[in-house]
PDB file of C-alpha atoms in Angstrom:
ATOM      1  CA  UNK A  14     -27.992  -3.259 -32.143  1.00 58.00           C
ATOM      2  CA  UNK A  15     -26.882   0.201 -32.054  1.00 75.00           C
ATOM      3  CA  UNK A  16     -22.908  -0.200 -32.014  1.00 82.00           C
ATOM      4  CA  UNK A  17     -21.867   2.847 -33.489  1.00 80.00           C
ATOM      5  CA  UNK A  18     -23.072   4.681 -30.659  1.00 81.00           C
ATOM      6  CA  UNK A  19     -20.376   2.852 -28.439  1.00 91.00           C
ATOM      7  CA  UNK A  20     -17.682   4.710 -26.418  1.00 91.00           C
ATOM      8  CA  UNK A  21     -14.868   4.636 -24.022  1.00 90.00           C
ATOM      9  CA  UNK A  22     -16.497   5.565 -21.125  1.00 90.00           C
ATOM     10  CA  UNK A  23     -19.339   3.204 -21.403  1.00 93.00           C
ATOM     11  CA  UNK A  24     -16.936   0.367 -21.937  1.00 93.00           C
ATOM     12  CA  UNK A  25     -15.237   1.455 -18.420  1.00 91.00           C
ATOM     13  CA  UNK A  26     -18.301   1.846 -16.952  1.00 93.00           C
ATOM     14  CA  UNK A  27     -19.268  -1.931 -18.060  1.00 94.00           C
ATOM     15  CA  UNK A  28     -16.071  -3.179 -16.766  1.00 93.00           C
ATOM     16  CA  UNK A  29     -16.157  -1.532 -13.520  1.00 90.00           C
ATOM     17  CA  UNK A  30     -19.903  -2.828 -12.629  1.00 93.00           C
ATOM     18  CA  UNK A  31     -18.924  -6.236 -14.013  1.00 93.00           C
ATOM     19  CA  UNK A  32     -15.855  -6.263 -11.406  1.00 90.00           C
ATOM     20  CA  UNK A  33     -17.658  -4.776  -8.345  1.00 89.00           C
ATOM     21  CA  UNK A  34     -21.078  -6.022  -8.721  1.00 91.00           C
ATOM     22  CA  UNK A  35     -22.540  -2.985  -7.378  1.00 90.00           C
ATOM     23  CA  UNK A  36     -23.204   0.825  -9.589  1.00 90.00           C
ATOM     24  CA  UNK A  37     -21.720   2.631  -6.417  1.00 87.00           C
ATOM     25  CA  UNK A  38     -18.319   1.022  -6.161  1.00 86.00           C
ATOM     26  CA  UNK A  39     -17.699   0.945  -9.693  1.00 87.00           C
ATOM     27  CA  UNK A  40     -18.755   5.187  -9.787  1.00 85.00           C
ATOM     28  CA  UNK A  41     -16.453   5.340  -6.838  1.00 78.00           C
ATOM     29  CA  UNK A  42     -13.571   3.632  -9.006  1.00 78.00           C
ATOM     30  CA  UNK A  43     -14.413   5.988 -11.937  1.00 80.00           C
ATOM     31  CA  UNK A  44     -14.771   9.202 -10.040  1.00 74.00           C
ATOM     32  CA  UNK A  45     -18.172   9.760 -11.643  1.00 81.00           C
ATOM     33  CA  UNK A  46     -21.613   9.688 -10.178  1.00 84.00           C
ATOM     34  CA  UNK A  47     -23.932   6.718  -9.436  1.00 86.00           C
ATOM     35  CA  UNK A  48     -26.489   8.871 -11.319  1.00 89.00           C
ATOM     36  CA  UNK A  49     -24.265   8.373 -14.362  1.00 90.00           C
ATOM     37  CA  UNK A  50     -23.463   4.652 -13.991  1.00 92.00           C
ATOM     38  CA  UNK A  51     -27.181   4.199 -14.353  1.00 92.00           C
ATOM     39  CA  UNK A  52     -27.465   6.488 -17.421  1.00 92.00           C
ATOM     40  CA  UNK A  53     -24.616   4.918 -18.739  1.00 94.00           C
ATOM     41  CA  UNK A  54     -26.215   1.233 -18.402  1.00 94.00           C
ATOM     42  CA  UNK A  55     -29.670   2.332 -19.608  1.00 93.00           C
ATOM     43  CA  UNK A  56     -27.724   3.668 -22.659  1.00 92.00           C
ATOM     44  CA  UNK A  57     -25.496   0.054 -22.919  1.00 94.00           C
ATOM     45  CA  UNK A  58     -28.763  -1.772 -22.816  1.00 94.00           C
ATOM     46  CA  UNK A  59     -29.958  -0.033 -25.545  1.00 92.00           C
ATOM     47  CA  UNK A  60     -27.003  -0.687 -27.626  1.00 92.00           C
ATOM     48  CA  UNK A  61     -27.006  -4.361 -26.714  1.00 92.00           C
ATOM     49  CA  UNK A  62     -30.475  -4.933 -26.588  1.00 92.00           C
ATOM     50  CA  UNK A  63     -30.141  -6.759 -23.274  1.00 93.00           C
ATOM     51  CA  UNK A  64     -30.588  -6.036 -19.473  1.00 94.00           C
ATOM     52  CA  UNK A  65     -26.787  -6.891 -18.847  1.00 94.00           C
ATOM     53  CA  UNK A  66     -27.377  -7.208 -15.074  1.00 94.00           C
ATOM     54  CA  UNK A  67     -29.846  -8.388 -12.846  1.00 93.00           C
ATOM     55  CA  UNK A  68     -30.437  -7.066  -9.664  1.00 91.00           C
ATOM     56  CA  UNK A  69     -30.229  -9.308  -6.505  1.00 90.00           C
ATOM     57  CA  UNK A  70     -29.904  -9.133  -3.062  1.00 85.00           C
ATOM     58  CA  UNK A  71     -26.153  -9.793  -3.286  1.00 83.00           C
ATOM     59  CA  UNK A  72     -25.609  -7.473  -6.147  1.00 88.00           C
ATOM     60  CA  UNK A  73     -25.627  -6.932  -9.738  1.00 93.00           C
ATOM     61  CA  UNK A  74     -25.723  -9.978 -11.541  1.00 94.00           C
ATOM     62  CA  UNK A  75     -24.279  -9.880 -14.968  1.00 94.00           C
ATOM     63  CA  UNK A  76     -26.349 -11.913 -17.844  1.00 95.00           C
ATOM     64  CA  UNK A  77     -24.802 -14.007 -20.365  1.00 95.00           C
ATOM     65  CA  UNK A  78     -24.797 -11.363 -22.669  1.00 94.00           C
ATOM     66  CA  UNK A  79     -22.449  -9.508 -20.342  1.00 95.00           C
ATOM     67  CA  UNK A  80     -20.400 -12.694 -19.974  1.00 95.00           C
ATOM     68  CA  UNK A  81     -19.835 -12.803 -23.776  1.00 94.00           C
ATOM     69  CA  UNK A  82     -19.178  -9.104 -24.171  1.00 94.00           C
ATOM     70  CA  UNK A  83     -16.524  -8.506 -21.337  1.00 94.00           C
ATOM     71  CA  UNK A  84     -13.622 -10.202 -22.850  1.00 93.00           C
ATOM     72  CA  UNK A  85     -13.933  -8.095 -25.944  1.00 94.00           C
ATOM     73  CA  UNK A  86     -14.886  -4.551 -23.788  1.00 92.00           C
ATOM     74  CA  UNK A  87     -11.348  -5.344 -21.604  1.00 92.00           C
ATOM     75  CA  UNK A  88      -9.519  -5.716 -25.146  1.00 92.00           C
ATOM     76  CA  UNK A  89     -10.943  -2.547 -26.647  1.00 92.00           C
ATOM     77  CA  UNK A  90     -10.675  -0.661 -23.284  1.00 88.00           C
ATOM     78  CA  UNK A  91      -6.717  -2.033 -23.285  1.00 86.00           C
ATOM     79  CA  UNK A  92      -6.338  -0.286 -26.539  1.00 88.00           C
ATOM     80  CA  UNK A  93      -7.922   2.970 -26.007  1.00 84.00           C
ATOM     81  CA  UNK A  94      -5.504   3.162 -22.392  1.00 78.00           C
ATOM     82  CA  UNK A  95      -2.456   2.370 -25.148  1.00 79.00           C
ATOM     83  CA  UNK A  96      -3.678   5.503 -27.335  1.00 80.00           C
ATOM     84  CA  UNK A  97      -4.274   7.402 -24.125  1.00 71.00           C
ATOM     85  CA  UNK A  98      -0.732   6.602 -23.051  1.00 68.00           C
ATOM     86  CA  UNK A  99       0.994   7.388 -26.130  1.00 71.00           C
ATOM     87  CA  UNK A 100      -0.944  10.262 -27.910  1.00 67.00           C
ATOM     88  CA  UNK A 101      -2.948  11.866 -25.300  1.00 65.00           C
ATOM     89  CA  UNK A 102      -1.822  14.937 -23.051  1.00 68.00           C
ATOM     90  CA  UNK A 103      -2.507  14.366 -19.490  1.00 73.00           C
ATOM     91  CA  UNK A 104      -3.964  17.434 -17.445  1.00 85.00           C
ATOM     92  CA  UNK A 105      -3.879  16.180 -13.411  1.00 89.00           C
ATOM     93  CA  UNK A 106      -6.330  19.233 -13.014  1.00 87.00           C
ATOM     94  CA  UNK A 107      -8.956  18.044 -15.426  1.00 83.00           C
ATOM     95  CA  UNK A 108      -8.287  14.270 -14.380  1.00 83.00           C
ATOM     96  CA  UNK A 109     -10.438  12.267 -12.356  1.00 82.00           C
ATOM     97  CA  UNK A 110     -10.953   8.579 -10.659  1.00 84.00           C
ATOM     98  CA  UNK A 111     -10.548   7.203  -7.606  1.00 89.00           C
ATOM     99  CA  UNK A 112      -7.617   5.126  -6.049  1.00 93.00           C
ATOM    100  CA  UNK A 113      -7.228   2.516  -3.151  1.00 93.00           C
ATOM    101  CA  UNK A 114      -4.115   2.437  -1.504  1.00 96.00           C
ATOM    102  CA  UNK A 115      -3.473   0.098   1.741  1.00 95.00           C
ATOM    103  CA  UNK A 116      -0.498   0.825   3.576  1.00 95.00           C
ATOM    104  CA  UNK A 117       1.125  -0.576   6.679  1.00 91.00           C
ATOM    105  CA  UNK A 118       0.215   1.344   9.473  1.00 92.00           C
ATOM    106  CA  UNK A 119       3.594   2.664  10.239  1.00 92.00           C
ATOM    107  CA  UNK A 120       3.109   4.224   6.674  1.00 95.00           C
ATOM    108  CA  UNK A 121      -0.414   5.237   6.845  1.00 95.00           C
ATOM    109  CA  UNK A 122      -0.166   8.951   8.082  1.00 95.00           C
ATOM    110  CA  UNK A 123       2.510   9.596   5.292  1.00 96.00           C
ATOM    111  CA  UNK A 124       0.616   8.320   2.600  1.00 97.00           C
ATOM    112  CA  UNK A 125      -2.108  10.749   3.666  1.00 97.00           C
ATOM    113  CA  UNK A 126       0.002  13.491   3.816  1.00 97.00           C
ATOM    114  CA  UNK A 127       1.598  13.030   0.423  1.00 97.00           C
ATOM    115  CA  UNK A 128      -1.755  12.842  -1.326  1.00 97.00           C
ATOM    116  CA  UNK A 129      -2.533  16.313   0.886  1.00 97.00           C
ATOM    117  CA  UNK A 130       0.597  17.992  -0.191  1.00 96.00           C
ATOM    118  CA  UNK A 131       1.881  16.595  -3.151  1.00 96.00           C
ATOM    119  CA  UNK A 132      -1.326  15.093  -5.621  1.00 96.00           C
ATOM    120  CA  UNK A 133      -4.381  17.009  -4.519  1.00 96.00           C
ATOM    121  CA  UNK A 134      -3.612  20.438  -5.079  1.00 96.00           C
ATOM    122  CA  UNK A 135      -2.577  19.269  -8.755  1.00 95.00           C
ATOM    123  CA  UNK A 136      -5.656  17.122  -9.059  1.00 94.00           C
ATOM    124  CA  UNK A 137      -8.626  17.919  -6.772  1.00 94.00           C
ATOM    125  CA  UNK A 138     -10.850  15.946  -8.533  1.00 91.00           C
ATOM    126  CA  UNK A 139      -9.063  12.692  -7.500  1.00 92.00           C
ATOM    127  CA  UNK A 140     -10.530  10.386  -4.972  1.00 92.00           C
ATOM    128  CA  UNK A 141      -8.637   8.405  -2.226  1.00 95.00           C
ATOM    129  CA  UNK A 142      -9.513   5.234   0.057  1.00 95.00           C
ATOM    130  CA  UNK A 143      -6.656   5.055   2.385  1.00 97.00           C
ATOM    131  CA  UNK A 144      -6.303   1.989   4.799  1.00 95.00           C
ATOM    132  CA  UNK A 145      -4.169   0.054   7.119  1.00 93.00           C
ATOM    133  CA  UNK A 146      -3.308  -3.272   5.557  1.00 89.00           C
ATOM    134  CA  UNK A 147      -3.967  -5.961   7.738  1.00 81.00           C
ATOM    135  CA  UNK A 148      -3.480  -9.014   5.287  1.00 83.00           C
ATOM    136  CA  UNK A 149      -1.737 -10.360   2.138  1.00 83.00           C
ATOM    137  CA  UNK A 150      -3.696  -8.306  -0.487  1.00 85.00           C
ATOM    138  CA  UNK A 151      -1.468  -9.950  -3.294  1.00 86.00           C
ATOM    139  CA  UNK A 152      -4.713 -11.306  -5.183  1.00 86.00           C
ATOM    140  CA  UNK A 153      -6.189  -7.789  -5.111  1.00 88.00           C
ATOM    141  CA  UNK A 154      -3.509  -6.167  -6.249  1.00 88.00           C
ATOM    142  CA  UNK A 155      -3.471  -8.488  -9.383  1.00 85.00           C
ATOM    143  CA  UNK A 156      -6.844  -8.223 -10.010  1.00 81.00           C
ATOM    144  CA  UNK A 157      -7.006  -4.127  -9.671  1.00 83.00           C
ATOM    145  CA  UNK A 158      -9.535  -3.797  -6.791  1.00 86.00           C
ATOM    146  CA  UNK A 159      -6.522  -2.307  -4.907  1.00 92.00           C
ATOM    147  CA  UNK A 160      -4.727  -0.033  -7.160  1.00 93.00           C
ATOM    148  CA  UNK A 161      -1.160   0.402  -4.397  1.00 95.00           C
ATOM    149  CA  UNK A 162       0.160  -1.174  -1.517  1.00 95.00           C
ATOM    150  CA  UNK A 163       2.876   0.745   0.681  1.00 94.00           C
ATOM    151  CA  UNK A 164       5.333  -1.800   2.515  1.00 90.00           C
ATOM    152  CA  UNK A 165       8.628  -2.977   3.466  1.00 83.00           C
ATOM    153  CA  UNK A 166       9.807  -6.381   2.207  1.00 68.00           C
ATOM    154  CA  UNK A 167       7.881  -9.347   2.598  1.00 59.00           C
ATOM    155  CA  UNK A 168       6.236 -10.135  -0.802  1.00 66.00           C
ATOM    156  CA  UNK A 169       6.844 -12.559  -3.363  1.00 70.00           C
ATOM    157  CA  UNK A 170       4.943 -12.796  -6.747  1.00 75.00           C
ATOM    158  CA  UNK A 171       5.750 -12.263 -10.025  1.00 77.00           C
ATOM    159  CA  UNK A 172       2.620 -10.547 -11.367  1.00 81.00           C
ATOM    160  CA  UNK A 173       3.442  -7.278  -9.007  1.00 85.00           C
ATOM    161  CA  UNK A 174       5.456  -4.447  -9.972  1.00 88.00           C
ATOM    162  CA  UNK A 175       7.292  -2.658  -7.060  1.00 89.00           C
ATOM    163  CA  UNK A 176       9.145   0.829  -6.932  1.00 90.00           C
ATOM    164  CA  UNK A 177      11.375   1.612  -3.608  1.00 91.00           C
ATOM    165  CA  UNK A 178      10.959   4.906  -2.463  1.00 92.00           C
ATOM    166  CA  UNK A 179      13.999   4.602   0.356  1.00 92.00           C
ATOM    167  CA  UNK A 180      16.300   1.977   1.580  1.00 87.00           C
ATOM    168  CA  UNK A 181      16.618   1.129   5.302  1.00 85.00           C
ATOM    169  CA  UNK A 182      18.937   2.725   6.973  1.00 87.00           C
ATOM    170  CA  UNK A 183      19.252   3.205  10.653  1.00 91.00           C
ATOM    171  CA  UNK A 184      17.238   0.640  12.952  1.00 93.00           C
ATOM    172  CA  UNK A 185      16.126   1.454  16.389  1.00 94.00           C
ATOM    173  CA  UNK A 186      15.213  -0.314  19.974  1.00 95.00           C
ATOM    174  CA  UNK A 187      12.228   1.704  21.251  1.00 96.00           C
ATOM    175  CA  UNK A 188      11.064   1.154  24.646  1.00 96.00           C
ATOM    176  CA  UNK A 189       9.885   3.065  27.793  1.00 96.00           C
ATOM    177  CA  UNK A 190      11.830   6.116  28.149  1.00 95.00           C
ATOM    178  CA  UNK A 191      13.014   4.728  31.770  1.00 95.00           C
ATOM    179  CA  UNK A 192      14.168   1.394  30.565  1.00 96.00           C
ATOM    180  CA  UNK A 193      17.573  -0.037  31.363  1.00 94.00           C
ATOM    181  CA  UNK A 194      18.491  -0.482  27.961  1.00 94.00           C
ATOM    182  CA  UNK A 195      19.357   3.347  27.649  1.00 94.00           C
ATOM    183  CA  UNK A 196      21.624   2.973  30.484  1.00 92.00           C
ATOM    184  CA  UNK A 197      23.272  -0.492  29.351  1.00 90.00           C
ATOM    185  CA  UNK A 198      26.072  -1.452  26.749  1.00 90.00           C
ATOM    186  CA  UNK A 199      24.359  -2.158  23.351  1.00 92.00           C
ATOM    187  CA  UNK A 200      24.743  -5.889  22.910  1.00 93.00           C
ATOM    188  CA  UNK A 201      22.813  -8.673  22.060  1.00 93.00           C
ATOM    189  CA  UNK A 202      23.231 -10.225  25.540  1.00 93.00           C
ATOM    190  CA  UNK A 203      21.655  -7.304  27.040  1.00 94.00           C
ATOM    191  CA  UNK A 204      18.852  -7.158  24.317  1.00 94.00           C
ATOM    192  CA  UNK A 205      17.828 -10.739  24.921  1.00 94.00           C
ATOM    193  CA  UNK A 206      17.059 -10.370  28.278  1.00 94.00           C
ATOM    194  CA  UNK A 207      13.979  -8.505  27.726  1.00 95.00           C
ATOM    195  CA  UNK A 208      10.930  -9.552  26.261  1.00 95.00           C
ATOM    196  CA  UNK A 209      10.079  -8.549  22.748  1.00 94.00           C
ATOM    197  CA  UNK A 210       7.128  -6.558  21.697  1.00 93.00           C
ATOM    198  CA  UNK A 211       7.050  -7.616  17.149  1.00 91.00           C
ATOM    199  CA  UNK A 212       5.307  -5.067  15.328  1.00 86.00           C
ATOM    200  CA  UNK A 213       4.118  -7.499  12.756  1.00 77.00           C
ATOM    201  CA  UNK A 214       1.774  -6.941   9.817  1.00 62.00           C
ATOM    202  CA  UNK A 215      -0.028  -9.864   8.893  1.00 55.00           C
ATOM    203  CA  UNK A 216       2.771 -12.224   9.815  1.00 56.00           C
ATOM    204  CA  UNK A 217       5.097 -11.629   6.699  1.00 56.00           C
ATOM    205  CA  UNK A 218       8.278 -13.131   9.201  1.00 59.00           C
ATOM    206  CA  UNK A 219       7.833 -16.781  10.353  1.00 66.00           C
ATOM    207  CA  UNK A 220      10.560 -15.419  13.297  1.00 79.00           C
ATOM    208  CA  UNK A 221      11.339 -11.785  14.442  1.00 85.00           C
ATOM    209  CA  UNK A 222      14.313 -10.350  13.303  1.00 85.00           C
ATOM    210  CA  UNK A 223      15.800  -9.673  16.649  1.00 89.00           C
ATOM    211  CA  UNK A 224      14.988 -13.142  17.929  1.00 90.00           C
ATOM    212  CA  UNK A 225      16.530 -14.410  14.820  1.00 87.00           C
ATOM    213  CA  UNK A 226      19.654 -12.371  15.133  1.00 89.00           C
ATOM    214  CA  UNK A 227      19.973 -13.822  19.080  1.00 91.00           C
ATOM    215  CA  UNK A 228      19.658 -17.389  17.984  1.00 90.00           C
ATOM    216  CA  UNK A 229      22.608 -16.900  15.645  1.00 88.00           C
ATOM    217  CA  UNK A 230      24.366 -16.078  18.663  1.00 90.00           C
ATOM    218  CA  UNK A 231      23.374 -18.748  20.648  1.00 93.00           C
ATOM    219  CA  UNK A 232      21.048 -16.642  22.858  1.00 93.00           C
ATOM    220  CA  UNK A 233      17.368 -17.030  23.788  1.00 93.00           C
ATOM    221  CA  UNK A 234      14.827 -14.008  23.400  1.00 93.00           C
ATOM    222  CA  UNK A 235      11.321 -14.212  24.610  1.00 92.00           C
ATOM    223  CA  UNK A 236       8.368 -12.683  22.511  1.00 91.00           C
ATOM    224  CA  UNK A 237       5.951 -11.122  24.659  1.00 90.00           C
ATOM    225  CA  UNK A 238       3.430 -10.647  22.039  1.00 90.00           C
ATOM    226  CA  UNK A 239       2.530  -9.427  18.183  1.00 90.00           C
ATOM    227  CA  UNK A 240       0.647  -6.261  17.246  1.00 90.00           C
ATOM    228  CA  UNK A 241      -0.046  -4.613  13.693  1.00 86.00           C
ATOM    229  CA  UNK A 242      -1.020  -1.454  15.676  1.00 90.00           C
ATOM    230  CA  UNK A 243       2.268   1.072  16.552  1.00 92.00           C
ATOM    231  CA  UNK A 244      -0.233   3.251  18.439  1.00 92.00           C
ATOM    232  CA  UNK A 245      -0.838   0.282  20.614  1.00 94.00           C
ATOM    233  CA  UNK A 246       2.787  -1.345  21.034  1.00 94.00           C
ATOM    234  CA  UNK A 247       3.760   2.642  22.002  1.00 95.00           C
ATOM    235  CA  UNK A 248       1.130   1.680  25.021  1.00 95.00           C
ATOM    236  CA  UNK A 249       2.603  -1.642  26.041  1.00 96.00           C
ATOM    237  CA  UNK A 250       5.966  -0.254  25.608  1.00 96.00           C
ATOM    238  CA  UNK A 251       4.910   2.508  28.083  1.00 95.00           C
ATOM    239  CA  UNK A 252       3.975   0.050  30.928  1.00 95.00           C
ATOM    240  CA  UNK A 253       6.391  -2.857  30.743  1.00 95.00           C
ATOM    241  CA  UNK A 254       9.643  -3.935  30.125  1.00 95.00           C
ATOM    242  CA  UNK A 255       9.323  -4.848  26.721  1.00 96.00           C
ATOM    243  CA  UNK A 256      11.287  -3.477  23.955  1.00 96.00           C
ATOM    244  CA  UNK A 257      10.781  -3.670  20.023  1.00 95.00           C
ATOM    245  CA  UNK A 258      12.651  -3.025  16.870  1.00 92.00           C
ATOM    246  CA  UNK A 259      11.579  -0.605  14.198  1.00 92.00           C
ATOM    247  CA  UNK A 260      13.578   0.404  10.743  1.00 89.00           C
ATOM    248  CA  UNK A 261      11.079   2.935  10.028  1.00 91.00           C
ATOM    249  CA  UNK A 262      11.738   6.842  10.220  1.00 92.00           C
ATOM    250  CA  UNK A 263       8.132   7.502  10.332  1.00 93.00           C
ATOM    251  CA  UNK A 264       7.453   5.491  13.503  1.00 93.00           C
ATOM    252  CA  UNK A 265      10.797   7.012  14.831  1.00 92.00           C
ATOM    253  CA  UNK A 266       9.325  10.444  14.303  1.00 91.00           C
ATOM    254  CA  UNK A 267       6.041   9.372  15.852  1.00 92.00           C
ATOM    255  CA  UNK A 268       7.949   8.467  19.077  1.00 93.00           C
ATOM    256  CA  UNK A 269       9.166  11.683  19.232  1.00 91.00           C
ATOM    257  CA  UNK A 270       5.819  12.926  20.034  1.00 93.00           C
ATOM    258  CA  UNK A 271       5.436  10.624  23.193  1.00 94.00           C
ATOM    259  CA  UNK A 272       6.787  11.420  25.870  1.00 95.00           C
ATOM    260  CA  UNK A 273       6.825   8.009  27.547  1.00 96.00           C
ATOM    261  CA  UNK A 274       8.722   6.249  24.831  1.00 96.00           C
ATOM    262  CA  UNK A 275      12.418   6.437  23.386  1.00 96.00           C
ATOM    263  CA  UNK A 276      14.657   5.040  20.864  1.00 96.00           C
ATOM    264  CA  UNK A 277      18.311   3.992  20.693  1.00 95.00           C
ATOM    265  CA  UNK A 278      20.062   3.107  17.283  1.00 95.00           C
ATOM    266  CA  UNK A 279      21.484  -0.253  17.132  1.00 94.00           C
ATOM    267  CA  UNK A 280      25.242  -0.690  16.696  1.00 94.00           C
ATOM    268  CA  UNK A 281      26.548  -0.917  12.922  1.00 93.00           C
ATOM    269  CA  UNK A 282      27.468  -4.872  13.253  1.00 93.00           C
ATOM    270  CA  UNK A 283      23.937  -5.523  14.435  1.00 92.00           C
ATOM    271  CA  UNK A 284      22.432  -3.525  11.510  1.00 92.00           C
ATOM    272  CA  UNK A 285      24.369  -4.811   8.943  1.00 91.00           C
ATOM    273  CA  UNK A 286      23.313  -8.280  10.416  1.00 89.00           C
ATOM    274  CA  UNK A 287      19.807  -7.606  10.313  1.00 85.00           C
ATOM    275  CA  UNK A 288      19.912  -6.378   6.428  1.00 85.00           C
ATOM    276  CA  UNK A 289      21.764  -9.487   5.424  1.00 83.00           C
ATOM    277  CA  UNK A 290      19.228 -11.587   6.716  1.00 77.00           C
ATOM    278  CA  UNK A 291      16.253  -9.717   4.849  1.00 76.00           C
ATOM    279  CA  UNK A 292      18.287  -8.664   1.970  1.00 72.00           C
ATOM    280  CA  UNK A 293      18.318 -12.645   0.528  1.00 66.00           C
ATOM    281  CA  UNK A 294      15.720 -11.619  -2.136  1.00 59.00           C
ATOM    282  CA  UNK A 295      15.405  -7.900  -2.797  1.00 66.00           C
ATOM    283  CA  UNK A 296      17.191  -4.534  -1.310  1.00 74.00           C
ATOM    284  CA  UNK A 297      16.114  -3.962   2.080  1.00 77.00           C
ATOM    285  CA  UNK A 298      13.715  -0.748   2.098  1.00 86.00           C
ATOM    286  CA  UNK A 299      10.355   0.774   1.664  1.00 91.00           C
ATOM    287  CA  UNK A 300       8.530  -0.406  -1.512  1.00 92.00           C
ATOM    288  CA  UNK A 301       5.066   0.775  -3.276  1.00 94.00           C
ATOM    289  CA  UNK A 302       3.591  -2.283  -4.806  1.00 92.00           C
ATOM    290  CA  UNK A 303       1.106  -2.701  -7.823  1.00 91.00           C
ATOM    291  CA  UNK A 304      -0.598  -4.750 -10.148  1.00 87.00           C
ATOM    292  CA  UNK A 305      -0.285  -4.732 -13.930  1.00 81.00           C
ATOM    293  CA  UNK A 306      -4.327  -3.844 -14.592  1.00 76.00           C
ATOM    294  CA  UNK A 307      -4.213  -0.292 -14.585  1.00 76.00           C
ATOM    295  CA  UNK A 308      -1.824   1.832 -17.031  1.00 73.00           C
ATOM    296  CA  UNK A 309      -3.741   4.866 -17.674  1.00 77.00           C
ATOM    297  CA  UNK A 310      -2.100   8.184 -17.500  1.00 81.00           C
ATOM    298  CA  UNK A 311      -3.818   9.049 -13.851  1.00 86.00           C
ATOM    299  CA  UNK A 312      -2.800   5.868 -12.376  1.00 89.00           C
ATOM    300  CA  UNK A 313       1.470   6.372 -13.553  1.00 88.00           C
ATOM    301  CA  UNK A 314       1.029  10.126 -12.294  1.00 91.00           C
ATOM    302  CA  UNK A 315      -0.475   8.860  -9.161  1.00 94.00           C
ATOM    303  CA  UNK A 316       2.400   6.399  -8.605  1.00 94.00           C
ATOM    304  CA  UNK A 317       5.291   8.839  -9.583  1.00 94.00           C
ATOM    305  CA  UNK A 318       3.672  11.277  -6.777  1.00 96.00           C
ATOM    306  CA  UNK A 319       3.607   8.693  -4.220  1.00 96.00           C
ATOM    307  CA  UNK A 320       7.128   7.699  -5.233  1.00 95.00           C
ATOM    308  CA  UNK A 321       8.786  11.202  -4.997  1.00 95.00           C
ATOM    309  CA  UNK A 322       6.393  12.324  -2.181  1.00 96.00           C
ATOM    310  CA  UNK A 323       7.298   9.251   0.295  1.00 96.00           C
ATOM    311  CA  UNK A 324      11.226   9.226  -0.585  1.00 95.00           C
ATOM    312  CA  UNK A 325      11.009  13.296   0.432  1.00 95.00           C
ATOM    313  CA  UNK A 326       8.822  12.619   3.427  1.00 95.00           C
ATOM    314  CA  UNK A 327      11.219   9.854   4.585  1.00 94.00           C
ATOM    315  CA  UNK A 328      14.397  12.015   3.727  1.00 93.00           C
ATOM    316  CA  UNK A 329      12.637  15.012   5.864  1.00 93.00           C
ATOM    317  CA  UNK A 330      12.124  12.405   9.087  1.00 92.00           C
ATOM    318  CA  UNK A 331      15.484  10.983   8.807  1.00 90.00           C
ATOM    319  CA  UNK A 332      16.772  14.439   9.304  1.00 85.00           C
ATOM    320  CA  UNK A 333      14.749  15.006  12.267  1.00 77.00           C
TER     321      UNK A 333
END
């Protein structure tokens, strides 16, 4: 065993291949080529005199030797990362890496804009996988297979960290531009007479907020349906008398681009009541969630840029 030849980068490759079971996915996470992963694995096989992984139809399966090595490799990588955080000078322009981001549909465009505007000009070698969040991915965040999630409320786990990038201010009713709601008094009595289309991401609410608010006042409000797609919601609203509730400034700005849809702000009393319903556990607002696995300088730099960029984009959207 040539342990003197072992280095930090090799350990990172070993852990990434172990986590993903595929060289290509490990390469994507680390921001290197698949050929580099293969060469590194060959070097590790020479060092430990073991095949380390056996290729099967379902991916690369770790050998017993690898299972024995992984706890030690994790400990060593954690120590290397500690040295990085405390003593190395981070240079975004020279940094590589791959980050997986999941976001509610309402936030996906804003996240892409932040990456393109605030991150890639400084760190062109970073790579991002940004997709719509459609399920509770807490376990993936905790395990480190997803780096960041952008959501509003709706999460509970002491193993998750979060940063708020904007608090919820105004809350709006969205509906067909010719809808009667734009000509009536803004009251729960009038709102409850129309069916609600709920924009609901992975059902984090047992009862839609507006329905809950109506029930508290002894009113019945029907639910026309649920969707996790803002684009789909806009098409349904344009062709029906349904209404929907939105506290998202990015969604409201998107509505400005759709001639058939308009919006109207709820009354201060309604807004305060909705915030009270939703603020039992934390401030009502928009959050970036992340786990404890990755504490590298690149990760922390990307996190800070996401928080700053989304907060700034939110303020710009709110001002229009």
